[in-house]
Amino acid sequence: MTVDGVVARPDRMERMQGREGELVLVNGQHQPTLGAAPGTAQRWRVINGCASRVLALRLAGHELDLVARDGAFLPAPESQQRVVLPPGSRADVLVRPTTPGRFPLLSEPVDRGGMGMGGMGGGVRSERVLLATLMAGGPEAKPAPLPPALPAEQPRATTDGKRREVAFTMGMGTAGMSLGIDGRAFDPDRTDQLVRFGTVEEWTVVNTTPMTHPFHLHVWPFVVLATSDNAPLSGTPQDVVLVPPQGWVRLRIPFTAYPGRSVFHCHILDHEDAGMMATIQVR
Ligand SMILES: [Cu+2]
């Protein structure tokens, strides 16, 4: 639903922080109006296609009823004031206006950590932005009912494969600061993680840097078991998770559906372009 127009700047520090651009678009439009009728429900399938910006969706005067994350249903709808979407992640929400009116859809400020070395560089924050306006027209009406249950997949309950640790890293080289995974920049010809097909692994993704990084694994969705900042856990499969600065997340990953070769990476595009990406071979 949203796309970010990145303005190219030569500033190296901004690249290290992950450039956000100045214009946030929804379906290619700047601050569009979305129509609705009170008493009806709309399902919004939102993807954060922004290069670096973390979205925290809030619809004025309404709760957002979250029904799926990254394409996987929750067991039941969860009413939220705010739905946080890291770059690359998706959410399905039900929107149920009951009164006519104009309701701004905002993204609230989100702290993304900071490159501060002794305060230099400062913190990085995705600022508040108006995304769109919901225009509800027609007579007041009772809210459309929520489904009591959703067809959520039952996640794998046990780990029977390897436990491993991967780390987002930042180093100081001759060419300035460098970003990588486990101290290495991306090399498509190198295999970084070799996994036995058919096993369920437990990964601890460590963030040794002062910035938040969204970890994204292609092909094999995971369940978040725990995080260093005690973020609420959905218990359902997802494929993007925010790793807090100087923190970690623990994931259970079933490598049971497909063998093959793919990648995992930070979903801040400036970071993955700078080398924060690694390969995985499942066979
Ligand atoms: Cu990153």
Coordinates of C-alpha atoms and ligand atoms in Angstrom, one line a residue:
M1 CA 0.0 0.0 0.0
T2 CA 2.8 2.5 0.7
V3 CA 5.9 3.3 -1.3
D4 CA 8.7 5.7 -0.4
G5 CA 10.2 8.1 -2.9
V6 CA 13.9 8.2 -1.9
V7 CA 15.7 11.4 -2.7
A8 CA 19.3 10.6 -3.5
R9 CA 21.7 12.5 -1.3
P10 CA 25.5 12.1 -1.2
D11 CA 25.6 12.2 2.6
R12 CA 27.3 9.0 3.8
M13 CA 25.9 9.2 7.3
E14 CA 22.4 9.3 5.9
R15 CA 23.1 6.1 4.0
M16 CA 24.4 4.5 7.1
Q17 CA 21.2 5.4 8.9
G18 CA 19.0 4.3 6.0
R19 CA 17.5 7.1 3.9
E20 CA 13.8 7.6 4.3
G21 CA 13.0 10.1 1.6
E22 CA 10.6 13.0 1.9
L23 CA 7.4 11.8 0.2
V24 CA 5.4 8.8 1.4
L25 CA 2.9 7.5 -1.2
V26 CA -0.1 5.2 -0.8
N27 CA -0.8 3.1 -3.9
G28 CA 1.3 5.7 -5.8
Q29 CA -0.7 8.7 -4.6
H30 CA 0.2 11.4 -2.1
Q31 CA -2.2 11.5 0.8
P32 CA -5.2 10.0 -1.0
T33 CA -8.8 9.8 0.2
L34 CA -10.3 6.4 0.9
G35 CA -14.1 6.1 0.9
A36 CA -16.2 3.9 3.3
A37 CA -19.7 3.6 4.5
P38 CA -20.5 3.3 8.3
G39 CA -21.5 -0.2 9.3
T40 CA -19.4 -1.9 6.7
A41 CA -16.0 -3.5 7.1
Q42 CA -13.0 -3.1 4.8
R43 CA -10.0 -5.3 4.7
W44 CA -6.8 -3.4 4.1
R45 CA -3.8 -5.4 3.0
V46 CA -0.9 -3.1 3.8
I47 CA 2.7 -3.6 2.7
N48 CA 5.5 -1.4 3.9
G49 CA 7.4 -0.8 0.7
C50 CA 9.5 2.0 2.2
A51 CA 13.2 1.9 1.9
S52 CA 14.0 2.5 5.6
R53 CA 10.9 4.0 7.3
V54 CA 9.2 2.0 10.0
L55 CA 5.5 2.6 9.9
A56 CA 3.3 2.7 13.0
L57 CA -0.2 2.9 11.6
R58 CA -3.0 4.6 13.5
L59 CA -6.4 5.5 12.2
A60 CA -8.0 8.5 14.1
G61 CA -11.1 7.5 15.9
H62 CA -10.8 3.8 15.2
E63 CA -9.1 0.7 16.3
L64 CA -7.4 -1.4 13.7
D65 CA -8.5 -5.0 13.9
L66 CA -5.4 -7.0 12.9
V67 CA -6.2 -10.3 11.2
A68 CA -2.9 -11.3 9.6
R69 CA 0.8 -10.6 9.5
D70 CA 3.1 -11.2 6.6
G71 CA 0.2 -13.1 5.0
A72 CA -0.4 -15.5 7.9
F73 CA -3.7 -15.3 9.8
L74 CA -3.7 -14.7 13.6
P75 CA -5.9 -17.1 15.6
A76 CA -8.5 -14.3 16.1
P77 CA -8.7 -10.6 15.3
E78 CA -6.7 -8.3 17.6
S79 CA -7.9 -4.8 18.1
Q80 CA -4.9 -2.4 18.1
Q81 CA -4.4 1.3 18.5
R82 CA -1.2 1.1 16.5
V83 CA 0.1 -1.5 14.0
V84 CA 3.9 -1.3 13.6
L85 CA 5.2 -2.4 10.2
P86 CA 9.0 -2.6 9.6
P87 CA 10.1 -2.2 5.9
G88 CA 9.1 -5.3 3.9
S89 CA 6.4 -6.5 6.3
R90 CA 2.7 -6.8 5.7
A91 CA -0.4 -6.6 7.8
D92 CA -4.1 -7.3 7.0
V93 CA -6.4 -5.1 9.1
L94 CA -10.2 -4.7 9.2
V95 CA -11.4 -1.1 9.3
R96 CA -15.0 -0.7 10.6
P97 CA -16.3 2.9 10.6
T98 CA -19.5 3.6 12.5
T99 CA -20.0 7.3 12.0
P100 CA -19.6 9.6 9.0
G101 CA -16.5 11.8 9.0
R102 CA -12.9 12.4 7.9
F103 CA -10.4 10.3 9.7
P104 CA -6.6 10.7 9.1
L105 CA -4.5 7.5 8.7
L106 CA -1.2 8.4 10.2
S107 CA 2.2 6.8 10.7
E108 CA 3.3 7.7 14.2
P109 CA 6.9 8.4 15.2
V110 CA 9.2 5.3 15.6
D111 CA 12.6 5.4 17.2
R112 CA 15.1 3.4 15.0
G113 CA 18.0 3.6 17.4
G114 CA 21.0 5.8 16.5
M115 CA 24.4 5.9 15.0
G116 CA 25.5 8.0 18.0
M117 CA 29.1 7.5 19.0
G118 CA 29.2 9.6 22.1
G119 CA 26.1 11.3 20.8
M120 CA 27.5 12.1 17.4
G121 CA 25.1 11.4 14.6
G122 CA 22.2 11.5 16.9
G123 CA 19.2 9.3 17.0
V124 CA 17.2 8.1 14.0
R125 CA 13.5 8.4 14.0
S126 CA 10.8 7.7 11.5
E127 CA 8.7 10.9 11.9
R128 CA 4.9 11.3 12.0
V129 CA 3.4 11.4 8.5
L130 CA -0.1 11.6 7.1
L131 CA -0.6 8.6 4.8
A132 CA -4.2 9.0 3.7
T133 CA -7.7 10.1 4.9
L134 CA -10.6 7.8 5.4
M135 CA -13.8 9.5 4.3
A136 CA -16.8 7.7 5.8
G137 CA -20.1 8.9 4.3
G138 CA -23.7 7.9 4.9
P139 CA -25.8 7.5 8.1
E140 CA -24.4 6.2 11.3
A141 CA -24.6 2.4 11.6
K142 CA -23.5 -0.3 14.0
P143 CA -20.0 -1.8 13.4
A144 CA -19.9 -4.8 11.1
P145 CA -19.2 -7.9 13.3
L146 CA -15.7 -9.3 13.6
P147 CA -15.1 -13.0 12.7
P148 CA -14.7 -14.8 16.1
A149 CA -11.9 -17.0 14.8
L150 CA -9.5 -17.1 11.9
P151 CA -8.0 -20.0 10.0
A152 CA -4.5 -19.6 11.6
E153 CA -1.9 -22.2 10.9
Q154 CA -0.7 -24.2 13.9
P155 CA 3.0 -23.4 14.2
R156 CA 5.7 -26.1 14.8
A157 CA 6.0 -26.6 18.6
T158 CA 9.5 -28.0 18.8
T159 CA 13.0 -27.5 17.5
D160 CA 14.7 -30.6 16.2
G161 CA 17.5 -29.1 14.2
K162 CA 20.5 -26.9 14.8
R163 CA 20.6 -23.9 17.1
R164 CA 22.7 -21.1 15.5
E165 CA 23.5 -17.4 16.0
V166 CA 23.8 -14.8 13.3
A167 CA 24.7 -11.2 14.0
F168 CA 24.2 -7.8 12.3
T169 CA 27.6 -6.2 12.5
M170 CA 29.2 -2.8 11.9
G171 CA 32.9 -2.4 11.4
M172 CA 35.4 0.4 10.8
G173 CA 37.5 -0.2 7.7
T174 CA 39.8 1.8 5.5
A175 CA 36.8 3.0 3.5
G176 CA 34.9 4.1 6.6
M177 CA 32.1 2.3 8.4
S178 CA 30.9 -1.0 6.9
L179 CA 27.9 -3.1 7.5
G180 CA 27.6 -6.8 7.3
I181 CA 26.4 -10.1 8.8
D182 CA 28.8 -11.9 11.1
G183 CA 31.5 -9.3 10.2
R184 CA 31.3 -10.0 6.4
A185 CA 29.8 -8.2 3.5
F186 CA 27.4 -10.0 1.2
D187 CA 29.0 -12.4 -1.4
P188 CA 26.5 -14.2 -3.5
D189 CA 29.0 -17.0 -4.3
R190 CA 29.7 -17.8 -0.7
T191 CA 27.4 -20.1 1.3
D192 CA 27.0 -18.6 4.8
Q193 CA 24.5 -21.0 6.4
L194 CA 24.0 -24.6 5.4
V195 CA 20.8 -26.2 6.7
R196 CA 19.5 -29.7 6.6
F197 CA 16.2 -29.9 4.8
G198 CA 13.3 -31.2 6.9
T199 CA 14.6 -29.8 10.2
V200 CA 13.2 -27.1 12.5
E201 CA 16.0 -24.8 13.7
E202 CA 16.3 -22.1 16.4
W203 CA 18.1 -19.0 15.4
T204 CA 19.2 -16.1 17.6
V205 CA 19.7 -13.0 15.5
V206 CA 21.9 -10.6 17.4
N207 CA 22.3 -6.9 16.7
T208 CA 25.7 -5.6 17.7
T209 CA 25.0 -2.1 16.3
P210 CA 23.3 0.9 17.9
M211 CA 20.5 0.9 15.2
T212 CA 17.4 -1.2 14.8
H213 CA 17.5 -3.6 11.9
P214 CA 14.6 -5.5 10.4
F215 CA 15.7 -9.1 9.8
H216 CA 14.1 -10.7 6.8
L217 CA 14.4 -14.3 5.7
H218 CA 13.2 -15.3 2.3
V219 CA 11.2 -18.6 1.6
W220 CA 11.0 -20.0 5.2
P221 CA 8.7 -18.1 7.6
F222 CA 9.6 -18.2 11.3
V223 CA 7.9 -17.8 14.6
V224 CA 9.4 -15.3 17.1
L225 CA 10.0 -17.1 20.4
A226 CA 11.5 -14.2 22.4
T227 CA 13.1 -10.7 22.0
S228 CA 15.5 -8.8 24.2
D229 CA 13.0 -5.9 24.4
N230 CA 10.1 -8.2 25.4
A231 CA 8.0 -7.1 22.4
P232 CA 4.5 -8.8 22.2
L233 CA 4.7 -12.1 20.4
S234 CA 2.1 -13.1 17.8
G235 CA 2.9 -16.9 17.9
T236 CA 2.1 -17.0 14.2
P237 CA 4.6 -17.2 11.2
Q238 CA 6.2 -14.0 9.9
D239 CA 9.1 -13.2 7.7
V240 CA 10.3 -9.8 9.0
V241 CA 11.1 -8.9 12.6
L242 CA 12.7 -5.8 14.2
V243 CA 15.9 -6.6 16.0
P244 CA 16.5 -3.9 18.7
P245 CA 19.8 -2.0 19.0
Q246 CA 22.4 -4.0 20.9
G247 CA 19.6 -6.7 21.4
W248 CA 18.5 -10.0 19.9
V249 CA 15.5 -12.0 18.7
R250 CA 15.0 -15.8 19.0
L251 CA 13.3 -17.5 16.1
R252 CA 12.0 -21.0 15.4
I253 CA 12.3 -21.7 11.6
P254 CA 10.9 -24.8 10.0
F255 CA 13.0 -25.7 6.9
T256 CA 10.4 -28.2 6.0
A257 CA 8.5 -26.9 3.0
Y258 CA 11.2 -26.2 0.3
P259 CA 14.9 -27.0 -0.2
G260 CA 17.0 -24.5 -2.1
R261 CA 19.3 -21.5 -1.9
S262 CA 18.2 -18.0 -0.9
V263 CA 19.1 -15.0 1.3
F264 CA 18.5 -13.3 4.6
H265 CA 19.2 -9.6 5.1
C266 CA 18.4 -6.4 6.8
H267 CA 15.4 -4.9 5.1
I268 CA 16.7 -1.3 5.2
L269 CA 17.6 -1.1 1.6
D270 CA 20.7 1.1 2.2
H271 CA 22.0 -1.5 4.6
E272 CA 21.4 -4.5 2.4
D273 CA 23.0 -2.6 -0.5
A274 CA 26.0 -1.9 1.8
G275 CA 26.4 -5.7 2.4
M276 CA 24.1 -6.6 5.3
M277 CA 22.9 -9.7 3.6
A278 CA 23.9 -13.4 3.6
T279 CA 23.2 -16.6 1.8
I280 CA 21.5 -19.8 3.0
Q281 CA 21.5 -23.2 1.4
V282 CA 18.9 -25.7 2.6
R283 CA 19.4 -29.3 1.3
Ligands
CU1 CU 19.9 -2.5 8.8

